[in-house]
């Protein structure tokens, strides 16, 4: 007998697609999977060594629920220097992954009947987290021809609007918002006394552009909740390590949820986070360079086939328009069954994505090339 709140939420489409591909792979079928948003690189050695050293010296016990002081200090320094935020360690909470952070934020700032704005298409877990909190999602369309920027978001604000979610660089489109776009969102938030959740998990995976944190804009310091983590930039998805910077009352609310649920992030993992921030950054640069090569190969190949796809400014996803061949759901199934290529239907990310598929290029150049050849054979 499931609770009524579960009826408001669907299972993760990205994980569902990956599970189907994995099942076929277990049956001996060679599946090229472009589904999960997970770097295929190993975590840099110095990070692994730091976590192992912490484990063996006995850092295997409970930590403060908000995180160890060493990591909070390192994050505060990073936010001040890189993101131009006026960050203090006391206004930071370490979470078991950025996804847990987002869940805690929604549960902390949203009430029954509140509204939260998402720019369509948006990452699959924002909407369920909003619904778990008892609030309602308001979808603002974006323009694929204009870099998936939100179109007239001010028209969707009501007296129930409590939160705007910004994800730049974004999943699933790889869109990177420029200064003017972010300023427009900031102005809306300030004029209407709305909070902004800025999910910056892909900030370091960016190509020939500058990442801007909306919390650094004038008037946005106290109304921005900045979310980040280590999964994408440092290839640490399995480590489950994220963090939030926000004003003290929001952090206090999140801490209530965290202390009564997951308690804290894993002790020795947090020391790995310190090493990630304070250690050499060359592995990040090298990884981004390789992602860029993969992006160019994939996007150029998709356009050559006839699938319209802009080059994303960040993250590691291509969001391809398949309307010339069918809708996203149908093409997703066709590619899996006929070409043994697993992608994610764009409809999983919102109504605007119904004619798209998301392709994660977090895999080798060889597999991308083979995947393109299979896609061409299946569609052309």
mmCIF file of C-alpha atoms in Angstrom:
data_model
loop_
_atom_site.group_PDB
_atom_site.id
_atom_site.type_symbol
_atom_site.label_atom_id
_atom_site.label_comp_id
_atom_site.label_asym_id
_atom_site.label_seq_id
_atom_site.Cartn_x
_atom_site.Cartn_y
_atom_site.Cartn_z
ATOM 1 C CA UNK A 1 0.000 0.000 0.000
ATOM 2 C CA UNK A 2 1.956 2.994 -1.304
ATOM 3 C CA UNK A 3 1.515 6.501 0.063
ATOM 4 C CA UNK A 4 -0.454 8.977 -2.026
ATOM 5 C CA UNK A 5 2.624 11.148 -2.579
ATOM 6 C CA UNK A 6 4.212 8.376 -4.634
ATOM 7 C CA UNK A 7 1.345 8.585 -7.103
ATOM 8 C CA UNK A 8 2.497 12.102 -7.978
ATOM 9 C CA UNK A 9 5.936 10.908 -9.049
ATOM 10 C CA UNK A 10 7.177 8.723 -11.901
ATOM 11 C CA UNK A 11 10.349 6.663 -11.853
ATOM 12 C CA UNK A 12 13.546 8.175 -13.244
ATOM 13 C CA UNK A 13 13.439 7.886 -17.036
ATOM 14 C CA UNK A 14 17.208 8.015 -17.378
ATOM 15 C CA UNK A 15 17.734 5.176 -14.926
ATOM 16 C CA UNK A 16 14.882 3.228 -16.516
ATOM 17 C CA UNK A 17 16.499 3.532 -19.951
ATOM 18 C CA UNK A 18 19.852 2.446 -18.544
ATOM 19 C CA UNK A 19 18.274 -0.566 -16.850
ATOM 20 C CA UNK A 20 16.688 -1.744 -20.105
ATOM 21 C CA UNK A 21 20.030 -1.421 -21.878
ATOM 22 C CA UNK A 22 21.806 -3.297 -19.083
ATOM 23 C CA UNK A 23 19.269 -6.142 -19.241
ATOM 24 C CA UNK A 24 19.838 -6.545 -22.973
ATOM 25 C CA UNK A 25 23.589 -6.451 -22.400
ATOM 26 C CA UNK A 26 23.266 -9.251 -19.836
ATOM 27 C CA UNK A 27 21.510 -11.263 -22.519
ATOM 28 C CA UNK A 28 24.644 -11.021 -24.648
ATOM 29 C CA UNK A 29 23.595 -8.150 -26.918
ATOM 30 C CA UNK A 30 26.243 -5.533 -27.707
ATOM 31 C CA UNK A 31 24.505 -2.342 -26.597
ATOM 32 C CA UNK A 32 26.056 1.058 -27.129
ATOM 33 C CA UNK A 33 24.623 3.032 -24.230
ATOM 34 C CA UNK A 34 24.325 6.804 -24.398
ATOM 35 C CA UNK A 35 21.974 7.020 -21.417
ATOM 36 C CA UNK A 36 23.451 7.824 -18.021
ATOM 37 C CA UNK A 37 25.128 11.116 -17.196
ATOM 38 C CA UNK A 38 28.300 9.623 -15.823
ATOM 39 C CA UNK A 39 31.885 10.403 -16.878
ATOM 40 C CA UNK A 40 33.631 7.244 -18.030
ATOM 41 C CA UNK A 41 36.936 8.381 -16.520
ATOM 42 C CA UNK A 42 38.418 7.110 -13.280
ATOM 43 C CA UNK A 43 38.572 9.395 -10.264
ATOM 44 C CA UNK A 44 42.018 11.086 -10.197
ATOM 45 C CA UNK A 45 44.531 9.152 -8.114
ATOM 46 C CA UNK A 46 45.320 11.925 -5.637
ATOM 47 C CA UNK A 47 41.646 12.055 -4.652
ATOM 48 C CA UNK A 48 41.486 8.292 -4.157
ATOM 49 C CA UNK A 49 44.691 8.378 -2.139
ATOM 50 C CA UNK A 50 43.353 11.102 0.153
ATOM 51 C CA UNK A 51 40.185 9.158 0.865
ATOM 52 C CA UNK A 52 42.122 5.936 1.455
ATOM 53 C CA UNK A 53 44.565 7.686 3.769
ATOM 54 C CA UNK A 54 41.654 9.120 5.747
ATOM 55 C CA UNK A 55 40.053 5.707 6.023
ATOM 56 C CA UNK A 56 43.209 4.008 7.252
ATOM 57 C CA UNK A 57 43.974 6.678 9.806
ATOM 58 C CA UNK A 58 40.570 6.087 11.352
ATOM 59 C CA UNK A 59 38.303 8.688 9.732
ATOM 60 C CA UNK A 60 35.498 6.127 9.577
ATOM 61 C CA UNK A 61 33.115 7.491 12.195
ATOM 62 C CA UNK A 62 30.223 9.927 12.245
ATOM 63 C CA UNK A 63 31.008 13.455 11.135
ATOM 64 C CA UNK A 64 29.044 16.614 11.918
ATOM 65 C CA UNK A 65 25.819 16.395 9.939
ATOM 66 C CA UNK A 66 26.693 19.537 7.963
ATOM 67 C CA UNK A 67 30.119 18.153 7.029
ATOM 68 C CA UNK A 68 33.714 18.237 8.204
ATOM 69 C CA UNK A 69 35.212 21.714 8.780
ATOM 70 C CA UNK A 70 38.114 21.073 6.370
ATOM 71 C CA UNK A 71 35.782 20.486 3.425
ATOM 72 C CA UNK A 72 33.420 23.330 4.282
ATOM 73 C CA UNK A 73 36.385 25.704 4.461
ATOM 74 C CA UNK A 74 37.693 24.471 1.107
ATOM 75 C CA UNK A 75 34.269 24.919 -0.503
ATOM 76 C CA UNK A 76 33.845 28.410 0.959
ATOM 77 C CA UNK A 77 37.222 29.396 -0.466
ATOM 78 C CA UNK A 78 36.330 27.922 -3.852
ATOM 79 C CA UNK A 79 32.978 29.742 -3.973
ATOM 80 C CA UNK A 80 34.592 33.051 -3.043
ATOM 81 C CA UNK A 81 37.449 32.847 -5.531
ATOM 82 C CA UNK A 82 35.849 31.057 -8.484
ATOM 83 C CA UNK A 83 32.160 31.938 -8.215
ATOM 84 C CA UNK A 84 32.434 35.416 -6.678
ATOM 85 C CA UNK A 85 30.059 34.535 -3.855
ATOM 86 C CA UNK A 86 30.354 35.970 -0.377
ATOM 87 C CA UNK A 87 30.521 32.472 1.075
ATOM 88 C CA UNK A 88 31.083 31.455 4.682
ATOM 89 C CA UNK A 89 31.677 27.891 5.863
ATOM 90 C CA UNK A 90 28.786 28.236 8.312
ATOM 91 C CA UNK A 91 26.395 28.702 5.378
ATOM 92 C CA UNK A 92 27.428 25.435 3.686
ATOM 93 C CA UNK A 93 26.075 21.914 4.095
ATOM 94 C CA UNK A 94 27.765 18.816 2.670
ATOM 95 C CA UNK A 95 25.324 16.252 1.288
ATOM 96 C CA UNK A 96 25.513 12.673 -0.031
ATOM 97 C CA UNK A 97 25.378 13.836 -3.624
ATOM 98 C CA UNK A 98 23.892 16.929 -5.268
ATOM 99 C CA UNK A 99 20.639 15.041 -5.889
ATOM 100 C CA UNK A 100 20.131 14.677 -2.128
ATOM 101 C CA UNK A 101 20.878 18.383 -1.789
ATOM 102 C CA UNK A 102 18.147 19.271 -4.280
ATOM 103 C CA UNK A 103 15.647 17.013 -2.524
ATOM 104 C CA UNK A 104 16.435 18.634 0.827
ATOM 105 C CA UNK A 105 16.106 22.115 -0.657
ATOM 106 C CA UNK A 106 12.665 21.399 -2.107
ATOM 107 C CA UNK A 107 11.490 19.937 1.179
ATOM 108 C CA UNK A 108 12.901 22.922 3.082
ATOM 109 C CA UNK A 109 11.563 25.869 1.059
ATOM 110 C CA UNK A 110 8.362 24.630 -0.608
ATOM 111 C CA UNK A 111 4.941 24.171 0.994
ATOM 112 C CA UNK A 112 1.763 22.517 -0.247
ATOM 113 C CA UNK A 113 0.339 24.549 -3.121
ATOM 114 C CA UNK A 114 3.501 26.552 -3.801
ATOM 115 C CA UNK A 115 4.793 26.792 -7.358
ATOM 116 C CA UNK A 116 8.312 26.217 -8.632
ATOM 117 C CA UNK A 117 9.396 27.229 -12.145
ATOM 118 C CA UNK A 118 11.369 24.858 -14.372
ATOM 119 C CA UNK A 119 12.724 25.710 -17.804
ATOM 120 C CA UNK A 120 11.474 23.034 -20.189
ATOM 121 C CA UNK A 121 13.268 20.693 -20.862
ATOM 122 C CA UNK A 122 14.799 20.140 -17.422
ATOM 123 C CA UNK A 123 16.645 17.388 -15.577
ATOM 124 C CA UNK A 124 14.319 14.546 -14.676
ATOM 125 C CA UNK A 125 14.564 14.761 -10.873
ATOM 126 C CA UNK A 126 13.612 18.409 -10.320
ATOM 127 C CA UNK A 127 9.906 17.862 -10.973
ATOM 128 C CA UNK A 128 9.583 14.779 -8.702
ATOM 129 C CA UNK A 129 11.400 16.598 -5.891
ATOM 130 C CA UNK A 130 8.980 19.514 -6.234
ATOM 131 C CA UNK A 131 6.046 17.120 -6.119
ATOM 132 C CA UNK A 132 7.407 15.255 -3.097
ATOM 133 C CA UNK A 133 7.351 18.610 -1.296
ATOM 134 C CA UNK A 134 3.664 18.998 -2.160
ATOM 135 C CA UNK A 135 4.279 21.887 -4.554
ATOM 136 C CA UNK A 136 3.445 22.247 -8.231
ATOM 137 C CA UNK A 137 5.757 22.619 -11.214
ATOM 138 C CA UNK A 138 5.235 25.438 -13.685
ATOM 139 C CA UNK A 139 6.988 24.736 -16.982
ATOM 140 C CA UNK A 140 8.427 27.643 -18.957
ATOM 141 C CA UNK A 141 9.180 26.800 -22.609
ATOM 142 C CA UNK A 142 12.624 27.352 -24.071
ATOM 143 C CA UNK A 143 13.678 28.051 -27.636
ATOM 144 C CA UNK A 144 15.910 25.384 -29.184
ATOM 145 C CA UNK A 145 16.943 27.818 -31.926
ATOM 146 C CA UNK A 146 18.088 30.316 -29.278
ATOM 147 C CA UNK A 147 20.265 28.051 -27.174
ATOM 148 C CA UNK A 148 17.342 26.716 -25.126
ATOM 149 C CA UNK A 149 16.927 30.025 -23.316
ATOM 150 C CA UNK A 150 13.654 30.465 -21.384
ATOM 151 C CA UNK A 151 11.004 32.400 -23.256
ATOM 152 C CA UNK A 152 9.281 35.169 -21.298
ATOM 153 C CA UNK A 153 9.589 33.527 -17.855
ATOM 154 C CA UNK A 154 8.072 36.585 -16.170
ATOM 155 C CA UNK A 155 4.714 35.655 -17.678
ATOM 156 C CA UNK A 156 4.633 32.452 -15.629
ATOM 157 C CA UNK A 157 5.125 34.073 -12.229
ATOM 158 C CA UNK A 158 2.102 34.089 -9.902
ATOM 159 C CA UNK A 159 1.536 34.939 -6.258
ATOM 160 C CA UNK A 160 2.240 31.258 -5.544
ATOM 161 C CA UNK A 161 5.689 31.228 -7.170
ATOM 162 C CA UNK A 162 8.297 30.437 -4.524
ATOM 163 C CA UNK A 163 11.271 29.116 -6.499
ATOM 164 C CA UNK A 164 12.953 29.305 -9.908
ATOM 165 C CA UNK A 165 15.351 26.495 -10.834
ATOM 166 C CA UNK A 166 18.371 27.422 -12.959
ATOM 167 C CA UNK A 167 20.699 24.750 -14.355
ATOM 168 C CA UNK A 168 23.626 26.132 -16.367
ATOM 169 C CA UNK A 169 25.398 24.344 -17.969
ATOM 170 C CA UNK A 170 22.245 22.273 -18.235
ATOM 171 C CA UNK A 171 20.997 18.747 -18.507
ATOM 172 C CA UNK A 172 19.642 17.592 -20.981
ATOM 173 C CA UNK A 173 20.520 20.327 -23.484
ATOM 174 C CA UNK A 174 24.032 21.397 -22.503
ATOM 175 C CA UNK A 175 22.815 25.007 -22.643
ATOM 176 C CA UNK A 176 24.981 27.670 -20.994
ATOM 177 C CA UNK A 177 23.152 30.851 -20.023
ATOM 178 C CA UNK A 178 24.837 34.140 -20.825
ATOM 179 C CA UNK A 179 24.980 37.138 -18.497
ATOM 180 C CA UNK A 180 21.864 38.790 -19.918
ATOM 181 C CA UNK A 181 19.747 35.653 -19.540
ATOM 182 C CA UNK A 182 20.825 35.231 -15.942
ATOM 183 C CA UNK A 183 20.259 38.919 -15.225
ATOM 184 C CA UNK A 184 16.711 38.652 -16.559
ATOM 185 C CA UNK A 185 16.055 35.740 -14.211
ATOM 186 C CA UNK A 186 17.663 37.612 -11.317
ATOM 187 C CA UNK A 187 15.496 40.673 -11.978
ATOM 188 C CA UNK A 188 12.367 38.520 -11.925
ATOM 189 C CA UNK A 189 13.438 36.923 -8.652
ATOM 190 C CA UNK A 190 14.197 40.265 -7.015
ATOM 191 C CA UNK A 191 11.054 42.009 -8.270
ATOM 192 C CA UNK A 192 8.800 39.189 -7.082
ATOM 193 C CA UNK A 193 10.694 38.092 -3.940
ATOM 194 C CA UNK A 194 11.414 34.594 -5.302
ATOM 195 C CA UNK A 195 14.217 32.191 -4.384
ATOM 196 C CA UNK A 196 16.510 30.786 -7.082
ATOM 197 C CA UNK A 197 18.007 27.308 -6.939
ATOM 198 C CA UNK A 198 21.151 27.398 -9.066
ATOM 199 C CA UNK A 199 22.338 23.887 -9.933
ATOM 200 C CA UNK A 200 25.949 24.309 -11.056
ATOM 201 C CA UNK A 201 27.039 20.667 -11.069
ATOM 202 C CA UNK A 202 28.390 20.983 -14.645
ATOM 203 C CA UNK A 203 30.158 24.331 -14.155
ATOM 204 C CA UNK A 204 33.633 22.986 -14.966
ATOM 205 C CA UNK A 205 32.491 20.989 -18.009
ATOM 206 C CA UNK A 206 32.144 23.986 -20.279
ATOM 207 C CA UNK A 207 33.502 24.720 -23.765
ATOM 208 C CA UNK A 208 34.862 28.087 -24.885
ATOM 209 C CA UNK A 209 32.489 29.940 -22.582
ATOM 210 C CA UNK A 210 32.471 31.466 -19.135
ATOM 211 C CA UNK A 211 30.485 30.013 -16.273
ATOM 212 C CA UNK A 212 28.542 32.613 -14.298
ATOM 213 C CA UNK A 213 26.948 32.038 -10.895
ATOM 214 C CA UNK A 214 23.654 33.874 -10.542
ATOM 215 C CA UNK A 215 24.307 34.198 -6.807
ATOM 216 C CA UNK A 216 27.091 36.668 -7.617
ATOM 217 C CA UNK A 217 24.653 39.111 -9.241
ATOM 218 C CA UNK A 218 23.655 42.229 -7.337
ATOM 219 C CA UNK A 219 20.745 41.549 -5.013
ATOM 220 C CA UNK A 220 20.960 37.761 -5.386
ATOM 221 C CA UNK A 221 23.270 36.771 -2.517
ATOM 222 C CA UNK A 222 20.488 36.052 0.004
ATOM 223 C CA UNK A 223 17.937 34.644 -2.419
ATOM 224 C CA UNK A 224 20.189 32.186 -4.303
ATOM 225 C CA UNK A 225 20.659 28.576 -3.205
ATOM 226 C CA UNK A 226 23.779 27.320 -4.976
ATOM 227 C CA UNK A 227 24.088 23.558 -5.478
ATOM 228 C CA UNK A 228 27.222 21.802 -6.653
ATOM 229 C CA UNK A 229 29.148 18.592 -6.175
ATOM 230 C CA UNK A 230 32.043 16.440 -7.248
ATOM 231 C CA UNK A 231 30.385 13.802 -9.446
ATOM 232 C CA UNK A 232 30.811 15.370 -12.870
ATOM 233 C CA UNK A 233 33.942 17.531 -12.711
ATOM 234 C CA UNK A 234 36.040 14.997 -10.808
ATOM 235 C CA UNK A 235 34.477 11.746 -12.112
ATOM 236 C CA UNK A 236 33.218 10.911 -8.620
ATOM 237 C CA UNK A 237 29.641 9.794 -9.300
ATOM 238 C CA UNK A 238 29.831 6.774 -7.005
ATOM 239 C CA UNK A 239 31.324 8.772 -4.148
ATOM 240 C CA UNK A 240 28.029 10.626 -3.571
ATOM 241 C CA UNK A 241 29.340 14.009 -2.509
ATOM 242 C CA UNK A 242 27.558 17.312 -3.023
ATOM 243 C CA UNK A 243 27.115 20.627 -1.268
ATOM 244 C CA UNK A 244 24.870 23.657 -0.886
ATOM 245 C CA UNK A 245 25.554 27.291 -0.106
ATOM 246 C CA UNK A 246 22.593 29.360 1.052
ATOM 247 C CA UNK A 247 21.578 31.820 3.706
ATOM 248 C CA UNK A 248 21.598 30.474 7.236
ATOM 249 C CA UNK A 249 17.863 29.852 7.725
ATOM 250 C CA UNK A 250 17.727 27.644 4.619
ATOM 251 C CA UNK A 251 20.814 25.704 5.674
ATOM 252 C CA UNK A 252 19.266 25.247 9.127
ATOM 253 C CA UNK A 253 16.131 23.768 7.569
ATOM 254 C CA UNK A 254 18.116 21.425 5.350
ATOM 255 C CA UNK A 255 20.143 20.319 8.341
ATOM 256 C CA UNK A 256 16.950 19.188 10.086
ATOM 257 C CA UNK A 257 16.126 16.921 7.155
ATOM 258 C CA UNK A 258 19.660 15.624 6.744
ATOM 259 C CA UNK A 259 20.227 14.870 10.421
ATOM 260 C CA UNK A 260 16.981 12.878 10.603
ATOM 261 C CA UNK A 261 17.529 10.965 7.343
ATOM 262 C CA UNK A 262 20.981 10.298 5.871
ATOM 263 C CA UNK A 263 22.842 11.843 8.861
ATOM 264 C CA UNK A 264 25.832 13.031 6.819
ATOM 265 C CA UNK A 265 28.017 12.371 3.822
ATOM 266 C CA UNK A 266 30.478 9.492 4.235
ATOM 267 C CA UNK A 267 33.398 10.480 6.440
ATOM 268 C CA UNK A 268 36.432 9.486 4.355
ATOM 269 C CA UNK A 269 34.719 10.553 1.128
ATOM 270 C CA UNK A 270 34.675 14.112 2.445
ATOM 271 C CA UNK A 271 38.472 14.073 2.739
ATOM 272 C CA UNK A 272 38.584 13.037 -0.910
ATOM 273 C CA UNK A 273 36.532 16.161 -1.611
ATOM 274 C CA UNK A 274 39.143 18.324 0.100
ATOM 275 C CA UNK A 275 41.829 16.808 -2.129
ATOM 276 C CA UNK A 276 39.689 17.397 -5.220
ATOM 277 C CA UNK A 277 39.338 21.102 -4.515
ATOM 278 C CA UNK A 278 42.827 21.781 -3.199
ATOM 279 C CA UNK A 279 44.812 19.389 -5.393
ATOM 280 C CA UNK A 280 45.897 19.608 -9.045
ATOM 281 C CA UNK A 281 43.162 20.552 -11.515
ATOM 282 C CA UNK A 282 44.898 19.237 -14.641
ATOM 283 C CA UNK A 283 42.777 16.035 -14.664
ATOM 284 C CA UNK A 284 39.647 18.187 -14.973
ATOM 285 C CA UNK A 285 41.103 20.147 -17.885
ATOM 286 C CA UNK A 286 42.171 16.954 -19.637
ATOM 287 C CA UNK A 287 38.740 15.401 -19.186
ATOM 288 C CA UNK A 288 36.980 18.472 -20.583
ATOM 289 C CA UNK A 289 39.302 18.508 -23.605
ATOM 290 C CA UNK A 290 38.339 14.913 -24.358
ATOM 291 C CA UNK A 291 34.653 15.664 -23.856
ATOM 292 C CA UNK A 292 34.963 18.477 -26.378
ATOM 293 C CA UNK A 293 36.455 16.117 -28.973
ATOM 294 C CA UNK A 294 33.598 13.695 -28.383
ATOM 295 C CA UNK A 295 31.015 16.469 -28.606
ATOM 296 C CA UNK A 296 32.327 17.624 -31.959
ATOM 297 C CA UNK A 297 32.414 14.105 -33.387
ATOM 298 C CA UNK A 298 28.907 13.294 -32.178
ATOM 299 C CA UNK A 299 27.154 16.536 -33.088
ATOM 300 C CA UNK A 300 28.771 16.788 -36.517
ATOM 301 C CA UNK A 301 27.833 13.152 -37.134
ATOM 302 C CA UNK A 302 24.231 13.635 -36.053
ATOM 303 C CA UNK A 303 23.781 16.650 -38.303
ATOM 304 C CA UNK A 304 25.304 14.729 -41.211
ATOM 305 C CA UNK A 305 22.681 12.022 -40.695
ATOM 306 C CA UNK A 306 19.916 14.617 -40.676
ATOM 307 C CA UNK A 307 19.260 14.919 -36.965
ATOM 308 C CA UNK A 308 19.310 18.619 -36.102
ATOM 309 C CA UNK A 309 21.562 19.208 -33.126
ATOM 310 C CA UNK A 310 23.258 22.333 -31.836
ATOM 311 C CA UNK A 311 26.682 22.067 -30.273
ATOM 312 C CA UNK A 312 26.120 22.280 -26.514
ATOM 313 C CA UNK A 313 28.092 24.876 -24.600
ATOM 314 C CA UNK A 314 28.633 22.621 -21.602
ATOM 315 C CA UNK A 315 27.930 19.304 -19.849
ATOM 316 C CA UNK A 316 28.234 16.106 -21.942
ATOM 317 C CA UNK A 317 24.855 15.724 -23.632
ATOM 318 C CA UNK A 318 23.625 16.258 -27.156
ATOM 319 C CA UNK A 319 19.916 17.038 -27.476
ATOM 320 C CA UNK A 320 18.986 16.046 -30.998
ATOM 321 C CA UNK A 321 15.795 16.897 -32.887
ATOM 322 C CA UNK A 322 14.491 13.657 -34.457
ATOM 323 C CA UNK A 323 11.179 15.027 -35.739
ATOM 324 C CA UNK A 324 12.175 14.259 -39.337
ATOM 325 C CA UNK A 325 11.964 10.557 -38.450
ATOM 326 C CA UNK A 326 9.334 10.434 -35.679
ATOM 327 C CA UNK A 327 8.870 11.542 -32.109
ATOM 328 C CA UNK A 328 11.506 11.019 -29.442
ATOM 329 C CA UNK A 329 9.804 8.075 -27.761
ATOM 330 C CA UNK A 330 9.393 6.155 -31.013
ATOM 331 C CA UNK A 331 12.939 6.845 -32.170
ATOM 332 C CA UNK A 332 14.342 5.824 -28.788
ATOM 333 C CA UNK A 333 12.636 2.432 -29.047
ATOM 334 C CA UNK A 334 13.599 2.047 -32.705
ATOM 335 C CA UNK A 335 17.260 2.719 -32.024
ATOM 336 C CA UNK A 336 17.357 0.301 -29.120
ATOM 337 C CA UNK A 337 15.595 -2.546 -30.915
ATOM 338 C CA UNK A 338 16.968 -2.079 -34.440
ATOM 339 C CA UNK A 339 20.417 -0.594 -33.806
ATOM 340 C CA UNK A 340 21.116 -1.679 -30.225
ATOM 341 C CA UNK A 341 21.825 1.946 -29.352
ATOM 342 C CA UNK A 342 20.388 3.192 -26.051
ATOM 343 C CA UNK A 343 19.431 6.860 -25.729
ATOM 344 C CA UNK A 344 16.947 8.727 -23.530
ATOM 345 C CA UNK A 345 13.692 10.111 -24.958
ATOM 346 C CA UNK A 346 13.455 13.882 -24.704
ATOM 347 C CA UNK A 347 9.920 13.615 -23.303
ATOM 348 C CA UNK A 348 11.485 12.448 -20.026
ATOM 349 C CA UNK A 349 12.663 16.030 -19.501
ATOM 350 C CA UNK A 350 9.420 17.846 -20.253
ATOM 351 C CA UNK A 351 6.842 18.496 -22.952
ATOM 352 C CA UNK A 352 9.281 20.563 -25.031
ATOM 353 C CA UNK A 353 11.485 17.515 -25.445
ATOM 354 C CA UNK A 354 8.941 15.268 -27.148
ATOM 355 C CA UNK A 355 10.640 15.537 -30.566
ATOM 356 C CA UNK A 356 14.159 15.092 -29.160
ATOM 357 C CA UNK A 357 16.476 12.422 -27.830
ATOM 358 C CA UNK A 358 19.274 12.952 -25.329
ATOM 359 C CA UNK A 359 22.605 11.349 -26.137
ATOM 360 C CA UNK A 360 25.281 11.283 -23.455
ATOM 361 C CA UNK A 361 28.744 11.382 -24.987
ATOM 362 C CA UNK A 362 30.445 10.177 -21.821
ATOM 363 C CA UNK A 363 31.952 7.287 -23.732
ATOM 364 C CA UNK A 364 34.885 6.683 -26.057
ATOM 365 C CA UNK A 365 35.348 8.173 -29.510
ATOM 366 C CA UNK A 366 35.308 4.646 -30.941
ATOM 367 C CA UNK A 367 31.918 3.846 -29.430
ATOM 368 C CA UNK A 368 30.526 7.203 -30.514
ATOM 369 C CA UNK A 369 31.643 6.560 -34.102
ATOM 370 C CA UNK A 370 30.146 3.083 -34.082
ATOM 371 C CA UNK A 371 26.962 4.429 -32.513
ATOM 372 C CA UNK A 372 26.630 7.013 -35.286
ATOM 373 C CA UNK A 373 26.999 4.332 -37.919
ATOM 374 C CA UNK A 374 24.311 2.213 -36.258
ATOM 375 C CA UNK A 375 21.972 5.216 -35.964
ATOM 376 C CA UNK A 376 22.454 6.038 -39.650
ATOM 377 C CA UNK A 377 21.733 2.437 -40.663
ATOM 378 C CA UNK A 378 18.558 2.355 -38.569
ATOM 379 C CA UNK A 379 17.143 5.703 -39.693
ATOM 380 C CA UNK A 380 18.387 6.477 -43.186
#
